[in-house]
Tab-separated table of C-alpha atoms in Angstrom:
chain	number	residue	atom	x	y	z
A	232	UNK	CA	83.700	71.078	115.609
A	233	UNK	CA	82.011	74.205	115.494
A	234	UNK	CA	83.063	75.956	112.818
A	235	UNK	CA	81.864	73.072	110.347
A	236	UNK	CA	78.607	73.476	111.650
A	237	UNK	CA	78.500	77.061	110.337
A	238	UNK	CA	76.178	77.885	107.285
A	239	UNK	CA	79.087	79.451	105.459
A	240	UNK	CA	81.397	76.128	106.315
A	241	UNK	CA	79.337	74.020	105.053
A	242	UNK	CA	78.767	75.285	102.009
A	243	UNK	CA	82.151	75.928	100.923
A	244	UNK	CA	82.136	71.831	102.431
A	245	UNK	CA	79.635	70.606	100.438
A	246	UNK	CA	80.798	72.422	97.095
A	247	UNK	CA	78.030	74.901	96.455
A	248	UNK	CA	80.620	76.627	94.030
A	249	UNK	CA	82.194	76.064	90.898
A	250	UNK	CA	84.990	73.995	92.588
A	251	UNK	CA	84.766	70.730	95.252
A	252	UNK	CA	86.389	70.932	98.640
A	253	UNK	CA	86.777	69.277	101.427
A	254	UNK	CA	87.909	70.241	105.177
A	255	UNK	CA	89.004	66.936	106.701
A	256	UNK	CA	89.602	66.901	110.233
A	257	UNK	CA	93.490	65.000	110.558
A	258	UNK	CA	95.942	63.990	112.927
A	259	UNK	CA	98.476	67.164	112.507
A	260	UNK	CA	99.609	65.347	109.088
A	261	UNK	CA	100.586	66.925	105.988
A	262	UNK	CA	98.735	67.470	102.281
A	263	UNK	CA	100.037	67.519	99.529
A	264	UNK	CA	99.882	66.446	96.176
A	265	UNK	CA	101.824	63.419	96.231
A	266	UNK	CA	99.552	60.407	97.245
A	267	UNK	CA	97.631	60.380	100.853
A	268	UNK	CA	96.015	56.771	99.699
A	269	UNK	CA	97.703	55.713	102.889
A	270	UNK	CA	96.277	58.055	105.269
A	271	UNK	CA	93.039	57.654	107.239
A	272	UNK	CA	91.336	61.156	107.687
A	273	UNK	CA	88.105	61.244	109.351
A	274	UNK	CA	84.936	61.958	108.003
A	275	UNK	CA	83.677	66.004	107.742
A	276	UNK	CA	80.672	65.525	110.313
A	277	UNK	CA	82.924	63.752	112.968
A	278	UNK	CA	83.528	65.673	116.669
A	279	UNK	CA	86.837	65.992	117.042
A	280	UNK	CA	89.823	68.164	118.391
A	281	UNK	CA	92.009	67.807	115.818
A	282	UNK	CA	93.211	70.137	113.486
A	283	UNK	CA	92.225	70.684	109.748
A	284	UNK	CA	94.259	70.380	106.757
A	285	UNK	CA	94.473	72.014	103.531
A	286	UNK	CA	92.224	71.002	101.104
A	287	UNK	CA	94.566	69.674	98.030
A	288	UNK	CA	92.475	71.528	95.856
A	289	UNK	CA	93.493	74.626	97.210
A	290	UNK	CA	97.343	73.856	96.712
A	291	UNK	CA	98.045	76.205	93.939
A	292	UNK	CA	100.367	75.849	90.418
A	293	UNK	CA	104.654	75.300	91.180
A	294	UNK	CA	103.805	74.437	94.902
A	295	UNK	CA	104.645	70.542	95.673
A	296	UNK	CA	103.497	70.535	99.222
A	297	UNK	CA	101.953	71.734	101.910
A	298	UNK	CA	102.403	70.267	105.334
A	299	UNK	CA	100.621	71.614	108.412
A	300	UNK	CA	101.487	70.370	112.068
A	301	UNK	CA	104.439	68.379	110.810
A	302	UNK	CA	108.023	68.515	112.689
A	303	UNK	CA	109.801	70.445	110.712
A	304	UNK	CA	113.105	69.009	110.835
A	305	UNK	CA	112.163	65.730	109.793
A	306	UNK	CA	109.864	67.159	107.009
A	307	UNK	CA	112.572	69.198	105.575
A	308	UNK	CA	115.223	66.587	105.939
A	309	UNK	CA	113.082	64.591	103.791
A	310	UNK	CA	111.707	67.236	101.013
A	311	UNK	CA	115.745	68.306	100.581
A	312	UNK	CA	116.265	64.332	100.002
A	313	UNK	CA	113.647	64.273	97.442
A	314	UNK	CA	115.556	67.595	96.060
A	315	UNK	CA	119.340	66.307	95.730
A	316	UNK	CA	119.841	69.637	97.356
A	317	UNK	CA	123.758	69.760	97.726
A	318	UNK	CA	124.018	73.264	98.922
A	319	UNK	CA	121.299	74.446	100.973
A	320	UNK	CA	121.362	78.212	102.148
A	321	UNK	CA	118.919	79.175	105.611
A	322	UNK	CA	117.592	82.262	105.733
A	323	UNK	CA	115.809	82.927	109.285
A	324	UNK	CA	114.590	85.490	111.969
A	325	UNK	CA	116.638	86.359	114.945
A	326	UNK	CA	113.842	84.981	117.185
A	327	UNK	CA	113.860	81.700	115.052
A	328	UNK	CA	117.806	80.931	115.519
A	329	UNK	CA	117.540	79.410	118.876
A	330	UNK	CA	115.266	76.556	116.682
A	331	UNK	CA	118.020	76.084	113.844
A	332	UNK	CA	121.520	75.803	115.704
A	333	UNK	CA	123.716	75.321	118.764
A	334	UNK	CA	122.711	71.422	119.095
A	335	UNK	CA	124.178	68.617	117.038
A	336	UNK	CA	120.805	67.599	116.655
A	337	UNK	CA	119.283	71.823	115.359
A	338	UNK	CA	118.759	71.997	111.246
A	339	UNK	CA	121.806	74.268	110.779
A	340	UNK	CA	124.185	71.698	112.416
A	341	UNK	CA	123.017	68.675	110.886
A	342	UNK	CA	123.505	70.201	107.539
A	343	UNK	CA	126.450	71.554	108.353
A	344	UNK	CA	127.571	67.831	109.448
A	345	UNK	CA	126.357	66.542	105.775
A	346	UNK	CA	128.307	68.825	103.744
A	347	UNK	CA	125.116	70.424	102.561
A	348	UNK	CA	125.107	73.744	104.301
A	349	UNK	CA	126.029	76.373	101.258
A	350	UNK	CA	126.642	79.405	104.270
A	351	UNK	CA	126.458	80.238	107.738
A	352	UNK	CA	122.923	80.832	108.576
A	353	UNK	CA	121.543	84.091	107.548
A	354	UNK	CA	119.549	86.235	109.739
A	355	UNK	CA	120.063	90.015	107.799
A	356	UNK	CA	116.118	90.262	107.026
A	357	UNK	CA	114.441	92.688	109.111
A	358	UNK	CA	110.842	93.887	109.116
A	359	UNK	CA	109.302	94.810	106.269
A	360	UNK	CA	112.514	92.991	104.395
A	361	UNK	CA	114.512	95.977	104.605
A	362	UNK	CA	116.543	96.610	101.032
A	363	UNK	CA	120.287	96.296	102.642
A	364	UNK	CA	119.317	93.038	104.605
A	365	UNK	CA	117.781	91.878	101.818
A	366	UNK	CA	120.901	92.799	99.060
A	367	UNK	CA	123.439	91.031	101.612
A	368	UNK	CA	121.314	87.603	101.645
A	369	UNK	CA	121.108	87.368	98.341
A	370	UNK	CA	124.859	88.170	97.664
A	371	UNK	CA	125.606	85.554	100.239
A	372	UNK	CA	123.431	82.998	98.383
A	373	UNK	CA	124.714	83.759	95.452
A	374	UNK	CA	128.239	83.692	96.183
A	375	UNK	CA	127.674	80.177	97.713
A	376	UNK	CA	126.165	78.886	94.615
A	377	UNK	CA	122.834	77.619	96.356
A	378	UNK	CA	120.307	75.548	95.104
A	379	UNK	CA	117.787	75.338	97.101
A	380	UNK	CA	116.312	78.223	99.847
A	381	UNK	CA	114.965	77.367	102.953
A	382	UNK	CA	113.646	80.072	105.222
A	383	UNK	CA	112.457	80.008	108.456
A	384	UNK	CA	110.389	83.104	110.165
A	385	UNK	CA	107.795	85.809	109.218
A	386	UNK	CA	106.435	87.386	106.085
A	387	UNK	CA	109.527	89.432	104.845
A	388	UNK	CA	112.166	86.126	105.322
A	389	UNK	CA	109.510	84.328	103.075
A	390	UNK	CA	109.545	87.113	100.394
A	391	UNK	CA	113.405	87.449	100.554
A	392	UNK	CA	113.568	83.593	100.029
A	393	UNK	CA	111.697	84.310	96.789
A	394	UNK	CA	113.898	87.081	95.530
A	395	UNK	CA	117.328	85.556	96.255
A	396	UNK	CA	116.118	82.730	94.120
A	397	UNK	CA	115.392	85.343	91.149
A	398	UNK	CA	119.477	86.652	92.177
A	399	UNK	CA	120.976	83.365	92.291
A	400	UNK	CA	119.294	82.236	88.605
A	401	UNK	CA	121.122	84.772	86.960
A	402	UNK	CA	124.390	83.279	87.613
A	403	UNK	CA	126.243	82.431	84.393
A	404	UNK	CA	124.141	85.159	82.267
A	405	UNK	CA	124.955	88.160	85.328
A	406	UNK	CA	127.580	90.608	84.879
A	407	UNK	CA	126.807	92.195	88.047
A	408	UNK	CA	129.189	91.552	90.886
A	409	UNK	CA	126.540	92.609	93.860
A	410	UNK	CA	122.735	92.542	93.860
A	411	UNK	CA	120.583	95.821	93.619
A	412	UNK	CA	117.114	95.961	93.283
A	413	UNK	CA	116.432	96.779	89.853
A	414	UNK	CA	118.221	93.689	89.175
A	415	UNK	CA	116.444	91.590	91.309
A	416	UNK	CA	113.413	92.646	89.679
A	417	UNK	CA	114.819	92.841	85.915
A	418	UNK	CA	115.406	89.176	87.003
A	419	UNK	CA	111.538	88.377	87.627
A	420	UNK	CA	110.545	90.035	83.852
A	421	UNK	CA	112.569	87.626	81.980
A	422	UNK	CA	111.571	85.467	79.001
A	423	UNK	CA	111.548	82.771	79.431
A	424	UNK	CA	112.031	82.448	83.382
A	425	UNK	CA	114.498	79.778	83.560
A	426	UNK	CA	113.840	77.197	86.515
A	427	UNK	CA	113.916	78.713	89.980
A	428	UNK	CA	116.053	77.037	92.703
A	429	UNK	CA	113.494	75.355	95.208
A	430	UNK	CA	112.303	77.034	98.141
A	431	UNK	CA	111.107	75.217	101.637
A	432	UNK	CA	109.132	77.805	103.158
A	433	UNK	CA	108.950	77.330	107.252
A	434	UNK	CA	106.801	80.065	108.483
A	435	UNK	CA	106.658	80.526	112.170
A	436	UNK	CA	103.312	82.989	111.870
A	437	UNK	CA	100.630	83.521	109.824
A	438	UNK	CA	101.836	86.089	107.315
A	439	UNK	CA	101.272	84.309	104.523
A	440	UNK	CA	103.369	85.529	102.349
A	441	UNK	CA	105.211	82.119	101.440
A	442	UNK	CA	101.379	80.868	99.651
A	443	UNK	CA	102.007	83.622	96.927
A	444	UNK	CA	103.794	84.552	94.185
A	445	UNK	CA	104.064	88.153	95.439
A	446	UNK	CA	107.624	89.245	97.263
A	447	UNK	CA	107.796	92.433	98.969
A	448	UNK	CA	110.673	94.719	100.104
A	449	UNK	CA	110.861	98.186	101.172
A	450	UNK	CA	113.604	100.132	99.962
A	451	UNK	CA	115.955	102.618	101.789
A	452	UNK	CA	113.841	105.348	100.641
A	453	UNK	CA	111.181	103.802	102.705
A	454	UNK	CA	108.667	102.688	99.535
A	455	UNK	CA	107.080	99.646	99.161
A	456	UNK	CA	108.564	97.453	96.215
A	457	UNK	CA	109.056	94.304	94.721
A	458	UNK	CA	108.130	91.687	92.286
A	459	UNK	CA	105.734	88.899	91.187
A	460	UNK	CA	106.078	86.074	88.795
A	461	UNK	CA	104.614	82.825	89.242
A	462	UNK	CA	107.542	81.013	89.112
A	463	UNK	CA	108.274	82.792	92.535
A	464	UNK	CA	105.906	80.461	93.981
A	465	UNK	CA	107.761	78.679	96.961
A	466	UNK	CA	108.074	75.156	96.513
A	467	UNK	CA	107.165	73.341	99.735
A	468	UNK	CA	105.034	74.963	103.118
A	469	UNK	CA	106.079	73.396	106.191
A	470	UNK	CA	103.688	74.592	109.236
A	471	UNK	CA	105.301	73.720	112.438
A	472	UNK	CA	103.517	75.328	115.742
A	473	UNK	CA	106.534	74.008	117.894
A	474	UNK	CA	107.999	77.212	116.193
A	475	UNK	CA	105.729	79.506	117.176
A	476	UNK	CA	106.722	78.969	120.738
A	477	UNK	CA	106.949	81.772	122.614
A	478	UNK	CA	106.133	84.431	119.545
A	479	UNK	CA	105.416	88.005	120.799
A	480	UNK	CA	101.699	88.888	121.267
A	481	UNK	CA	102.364	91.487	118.630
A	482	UNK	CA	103.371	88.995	116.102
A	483	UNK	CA	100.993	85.966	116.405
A	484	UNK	CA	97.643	87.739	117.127
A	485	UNK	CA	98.991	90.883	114.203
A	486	UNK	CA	99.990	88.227	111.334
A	487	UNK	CA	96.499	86.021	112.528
A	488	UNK	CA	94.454	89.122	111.781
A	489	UNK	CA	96.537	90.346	108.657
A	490	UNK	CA	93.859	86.651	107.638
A	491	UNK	CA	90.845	88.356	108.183
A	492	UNK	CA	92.382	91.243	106.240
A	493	UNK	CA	93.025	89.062	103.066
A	494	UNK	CA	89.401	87.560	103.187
A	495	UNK	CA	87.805	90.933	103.683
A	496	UNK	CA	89.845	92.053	100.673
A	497	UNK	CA	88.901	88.964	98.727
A	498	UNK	CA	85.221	89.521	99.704
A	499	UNK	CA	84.890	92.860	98.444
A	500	UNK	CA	87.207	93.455	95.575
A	501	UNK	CA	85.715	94.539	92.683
A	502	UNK	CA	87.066	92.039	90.641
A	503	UNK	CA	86.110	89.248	93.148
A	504	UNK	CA	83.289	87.234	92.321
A	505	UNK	CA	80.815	83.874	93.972
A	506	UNK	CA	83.990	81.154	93.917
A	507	UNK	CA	86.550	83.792	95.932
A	508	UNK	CA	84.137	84.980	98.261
A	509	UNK	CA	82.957	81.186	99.037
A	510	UNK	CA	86.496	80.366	99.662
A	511	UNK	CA	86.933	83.906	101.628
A	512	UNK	CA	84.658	83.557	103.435
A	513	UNK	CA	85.261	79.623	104.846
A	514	UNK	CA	88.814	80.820	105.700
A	515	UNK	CA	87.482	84.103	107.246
A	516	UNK	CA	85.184	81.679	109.547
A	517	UNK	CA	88.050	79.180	110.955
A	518	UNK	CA	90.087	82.381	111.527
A	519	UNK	CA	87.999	83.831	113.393
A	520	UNK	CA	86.552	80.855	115.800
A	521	UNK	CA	90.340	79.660	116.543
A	522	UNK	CA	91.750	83.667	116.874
A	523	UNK	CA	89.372	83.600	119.552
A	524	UNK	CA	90.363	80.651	121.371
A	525	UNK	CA	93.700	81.583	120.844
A	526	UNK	CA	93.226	84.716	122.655
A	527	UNK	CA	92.913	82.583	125.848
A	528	UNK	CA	95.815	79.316	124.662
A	529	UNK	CA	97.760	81.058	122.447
A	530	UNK	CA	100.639	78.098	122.774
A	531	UNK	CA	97.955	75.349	121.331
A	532	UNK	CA	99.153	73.653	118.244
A	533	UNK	CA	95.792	72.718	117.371
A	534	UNK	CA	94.309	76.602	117.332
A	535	UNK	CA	97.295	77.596	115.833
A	536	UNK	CA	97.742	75.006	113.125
A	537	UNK	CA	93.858	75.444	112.509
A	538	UNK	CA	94.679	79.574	112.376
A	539	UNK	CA	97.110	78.609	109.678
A	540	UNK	CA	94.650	76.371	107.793
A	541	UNK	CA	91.935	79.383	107.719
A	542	UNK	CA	94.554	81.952	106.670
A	543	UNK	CA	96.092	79.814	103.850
A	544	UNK	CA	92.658	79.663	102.421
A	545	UNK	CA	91.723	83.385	102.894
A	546	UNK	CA	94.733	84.300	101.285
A	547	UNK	CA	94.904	81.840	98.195
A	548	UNK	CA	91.182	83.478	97.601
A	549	UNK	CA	92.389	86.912	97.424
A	550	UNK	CA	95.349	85.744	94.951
A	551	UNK	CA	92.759	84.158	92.687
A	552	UNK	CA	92.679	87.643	91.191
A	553	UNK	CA	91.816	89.724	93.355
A	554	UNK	CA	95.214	90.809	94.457
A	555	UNK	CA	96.028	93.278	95.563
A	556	UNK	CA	93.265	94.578	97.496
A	557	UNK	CA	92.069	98.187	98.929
A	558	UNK	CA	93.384	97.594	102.245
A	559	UNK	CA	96.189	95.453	101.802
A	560	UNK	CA	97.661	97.809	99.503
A	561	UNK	CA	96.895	100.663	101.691
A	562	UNK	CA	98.249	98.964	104.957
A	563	UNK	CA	101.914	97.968	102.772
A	564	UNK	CA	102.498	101.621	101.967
A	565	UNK	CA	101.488	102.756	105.858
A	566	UNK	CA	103.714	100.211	107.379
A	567	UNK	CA	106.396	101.083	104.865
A	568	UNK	CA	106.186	104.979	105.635
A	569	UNK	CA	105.848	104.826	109.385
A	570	UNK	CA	107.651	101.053	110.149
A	571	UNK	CA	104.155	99.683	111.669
A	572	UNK	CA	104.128	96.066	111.771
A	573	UNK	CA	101.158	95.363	109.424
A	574	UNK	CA	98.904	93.635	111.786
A	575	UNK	CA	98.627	96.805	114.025
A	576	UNK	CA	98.032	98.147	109.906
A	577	UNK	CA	95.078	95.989	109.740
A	578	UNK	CA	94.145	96.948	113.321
A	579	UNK	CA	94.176	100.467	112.915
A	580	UNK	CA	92.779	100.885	109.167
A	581	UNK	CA	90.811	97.761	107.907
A	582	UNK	CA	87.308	98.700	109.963
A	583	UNK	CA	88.143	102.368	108.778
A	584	UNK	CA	88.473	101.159	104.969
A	585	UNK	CA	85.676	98.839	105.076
A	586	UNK	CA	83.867	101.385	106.736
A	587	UNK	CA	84.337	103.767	103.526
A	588	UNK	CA	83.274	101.853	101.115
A	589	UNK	CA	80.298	99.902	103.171
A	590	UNK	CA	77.505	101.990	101.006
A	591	UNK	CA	79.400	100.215	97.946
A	592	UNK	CA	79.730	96.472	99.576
A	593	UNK	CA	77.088	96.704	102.125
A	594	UNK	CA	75.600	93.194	100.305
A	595	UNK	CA	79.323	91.295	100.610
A	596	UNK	CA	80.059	93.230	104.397
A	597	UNK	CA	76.892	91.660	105.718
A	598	UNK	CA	78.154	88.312	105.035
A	599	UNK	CA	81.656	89.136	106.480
A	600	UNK	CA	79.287	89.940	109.409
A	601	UNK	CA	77.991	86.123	109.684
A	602	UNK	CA	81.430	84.813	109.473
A	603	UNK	CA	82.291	87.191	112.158
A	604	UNK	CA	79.518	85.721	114.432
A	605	UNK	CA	76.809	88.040	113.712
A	606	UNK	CA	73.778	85.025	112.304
A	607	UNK	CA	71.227	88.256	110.898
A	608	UNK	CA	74.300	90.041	109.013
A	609	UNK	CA	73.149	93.309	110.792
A	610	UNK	CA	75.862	94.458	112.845
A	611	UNK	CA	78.395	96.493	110.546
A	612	UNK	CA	81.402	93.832	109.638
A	613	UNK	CA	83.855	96.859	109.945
A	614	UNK	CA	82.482	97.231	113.776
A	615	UNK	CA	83.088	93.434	114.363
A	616	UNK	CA	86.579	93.851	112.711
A	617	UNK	CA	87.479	96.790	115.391
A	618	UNK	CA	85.749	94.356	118.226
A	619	UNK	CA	87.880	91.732	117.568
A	620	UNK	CA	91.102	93.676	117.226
A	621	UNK	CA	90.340	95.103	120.919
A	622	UNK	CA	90.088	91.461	122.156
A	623	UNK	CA	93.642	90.739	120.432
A	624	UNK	CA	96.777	91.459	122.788
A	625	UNK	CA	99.381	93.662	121.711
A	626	UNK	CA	97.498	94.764	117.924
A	627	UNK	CA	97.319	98.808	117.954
A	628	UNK	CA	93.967	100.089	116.614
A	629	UNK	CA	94.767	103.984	117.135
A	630	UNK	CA	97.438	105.995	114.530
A	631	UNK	CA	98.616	107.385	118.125
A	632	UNK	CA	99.386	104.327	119.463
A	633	UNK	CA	102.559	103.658	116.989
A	634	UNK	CA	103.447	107.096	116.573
A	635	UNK	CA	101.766	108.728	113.953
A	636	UNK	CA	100.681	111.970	114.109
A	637	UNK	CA	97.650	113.984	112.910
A	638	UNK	CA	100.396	115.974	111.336
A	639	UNK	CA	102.008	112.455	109.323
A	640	UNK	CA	99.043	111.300	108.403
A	641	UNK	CA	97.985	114.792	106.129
A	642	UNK	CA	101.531	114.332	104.545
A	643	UNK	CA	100.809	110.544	103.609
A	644	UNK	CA	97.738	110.882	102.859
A	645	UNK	CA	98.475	113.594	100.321
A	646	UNK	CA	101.515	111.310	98.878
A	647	UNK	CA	98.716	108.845	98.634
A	648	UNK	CA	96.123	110.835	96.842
A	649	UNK	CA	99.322	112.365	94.260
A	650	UNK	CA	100.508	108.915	93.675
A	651	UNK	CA	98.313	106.268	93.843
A	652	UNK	CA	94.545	107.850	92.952
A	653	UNK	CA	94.139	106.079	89.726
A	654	UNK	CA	95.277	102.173	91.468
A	655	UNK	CA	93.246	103.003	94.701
A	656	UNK	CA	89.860	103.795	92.414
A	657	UNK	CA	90.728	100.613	90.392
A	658	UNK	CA	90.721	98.306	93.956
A	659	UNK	CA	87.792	99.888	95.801
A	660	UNK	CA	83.864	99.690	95.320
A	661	UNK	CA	83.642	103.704	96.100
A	662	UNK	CA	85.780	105.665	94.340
A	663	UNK	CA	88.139	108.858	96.365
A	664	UNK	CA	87.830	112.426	94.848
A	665	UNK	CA	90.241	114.115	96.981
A	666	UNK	CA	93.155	113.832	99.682
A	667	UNK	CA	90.289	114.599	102.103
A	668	UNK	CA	88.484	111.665	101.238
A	669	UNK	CA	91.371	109.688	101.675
A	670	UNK	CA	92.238	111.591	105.171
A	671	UNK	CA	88.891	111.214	106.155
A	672	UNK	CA	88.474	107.103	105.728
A	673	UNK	CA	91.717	106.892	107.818
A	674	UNK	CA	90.845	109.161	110.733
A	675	UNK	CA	87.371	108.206	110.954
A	676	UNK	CA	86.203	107.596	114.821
A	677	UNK	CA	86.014	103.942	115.866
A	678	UNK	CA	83.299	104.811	117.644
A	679	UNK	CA	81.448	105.563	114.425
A	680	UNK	CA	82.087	102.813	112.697
């Protein structure tokens, strides 16, 4: 496989940090913690077209599993077994309804034939995980007394499966008769945080956000909030590709480079340091061989599950402290202002932040470069970035492209410089002096970069 043959692969293979891995080519089958004595994975040197599978090292704190290529109605039949889940509430996308109901044989009809279904399924969560979509999942969870979460779909279903759980534990101590915001957070500062109800996170993309302890919502004054607390940590992963079918370009090639975003911000946080960017920068290599290959299949399980395999990794490096980063932080507040999806975010403003900073991380951006495909580490990582987001189909890389004007961009970026100076200087290697500086790193040509 090629990407093991990379210098950067193999040493993150052979354990050249402070940590042992191992990338084991496998039959679509699952990791986990619980015993794979029974498996037989293949050895790291072997040829093969399979796809990888998460190291178990990598599985972080409160997580049980993590299964990649399984079916996921089998796999989450059996995890809610192993639960004694009695009332299960489904939180999904729209587009990821036509996979959960209508057949006897779809998840949301078998548990509705089982007695284990605590609500009709619920599909309120828009993009970005709007605050009203949010508030009316979690009342409906709460009013059906769930205990355990499963949701199905992007990034902000995955965070709203994390903050109804934070609603529905404060039954019994909650005078409140409907959820707001501030209580959903107040929720996630307790102490002691009493157990969580479980969460089976089925993501049908590669967001992400379901391997952190991070949940995100925007509110209704279009800000970018949430909360954090590593209880939040979902409980199981299930990675299906069969539910990827027939994603919009926008979607699967803007939550596959939202990846390379996480390992860039991994590799050049200032707080990052040899064991993230070794991790980083493995993930940031099997991203971007397989986003390439999906470019031309973008239906093969094997790219994609191997997609979600690099991403997981890139993103569990920048939560090893590094998070948040420069851009990612950035990028959340942009698509929160203007409602950009936040892989045309990444597409439009990672090479420009790299870019900034480069005289600051030029050491760390030259190895970006080599996991990009560039062997000397001399063509500019942020120019690689902006090459590969031109190959990707439906990923904006121009502020014109979703509607934002020079005219928007002045007003956010002064918001930006008034409000968040002090947390940008603490997440980049080059500090910003002014609104201009800020203005300037987000208009800067492509073409210069």
């Amino acid at each position: 496989m090629k990407a093991l043959a990379s210098p950067i692969l193999r040493a993150f293979l052979i354990g050249s940090t402070t940590r042992a891995f191992s990338l084991r080519p496998i039959i679509l089958l699952s990791h986990s913690h619980r015993s794979t004595s029974s498996r037989s994975f293949s050895s790291i040197g072997t040829t093969t077209k399979m796809a990888l599978s998460i190291p178990s090292e990598q599985i972080p704190p409160g997580m049980k599993a993590v299964h990649v290529g399984s079916p996921f109605l089998a796999t989450a039949m059996e995890e809610l077994s192993s639960f004694g889940s009695k009332k299960v509430f489904v939180l999904a996308n729209n587009s990821s309804r036509k996979f959960l109901e209508g057949d006897d044989d779809n998840f949301v009809n078998i548990l509705q034939a089982k007695g284990m279904l605590a609500a009709p399924l619920c599909t309120s969560i828009g993009m970005g995980g709007g605050e009203e979509g949010l508030l009316q999942a979690a009342n409906e969870a709460y009013a059906a007394d769930a205990d355990v979460v499963v949701t199905v779909g992007g990034g902000a279903v995955q965070d709203a499966g994390k903050l109804i759980r934070l609603w529905i534990s404060t039954k019994g101590s909650n005078t409140a008769t409907d959820a707001t915001v501030q209580g959903i957070q107040a929720a996630s500062n307790r102490d002691p945080m009493p157990t969580l109800a479980p969460q089976i996170a089925i993501p049908n993309s590669f967001a992400m956000a379901e391997a952190t302890i991070v949940a995100g919502l925007t509110t209704t004054s279009k800000i970018k909030s949430g909360a954090a607390h590593k209880s939040m940590m979902p409980t199981v992963i299930i990675y299906d590709p069969a539910l990827s079918a027939g994603l919009p370009d926008w979607v699967r090639f803007g939550t596959a480079l939202r990846g390379v975003e996480h390992a860039v911000g991994a590799m050049t946080h200032p707080k990052s340091n040899e064991d993230i960017r070794t991790r980083a920068l493995a993930g940031l290599s099997i991203i971007n061989e397989n986003l390439k290959k999906l470019v031309s299949n973008p239906e093969c399980p094997t790219t994609q599950s191997n997609i979600y395999v690099g991403g997981f990794i890139a993103i569990r490096a920048l939560n090893t402290g590094c998070y948040p980063a420069l851009g990612h932080l950035i990028q959340n507040q942009y698509s929160a202002r203007f409602g950009v999806h936040q892989g045309s975010c990444s597409g439009i403003l990672c090479g420009r932040i790299m870019d900034y900073h480069f005289d600051k991380s030029k050491e760390h951006q030259q190895r970006v470069s080599v996991a990009l495909g560039d062997d000397t580490g001399n063509t500019p990582a942020a120019r690689l970035v902006q090459d590969l987001v031109a190959m990707l189909p439906a990923v904006s890389n121009a502020h014109a492209q979703v509607g934002v004007t020079d005219e928007m961009l002045k007003e956010f970026t002064q918001w930006m410089f008034e409000n968040n100076l002090p947390r940008y200087n603490s997440l980049s290697p080059k500090d910003f002096g002014s609104a201009e500086d800020i203005y300037g790193m987000m208009t800067k040509p492509l073409d210069e970069l």
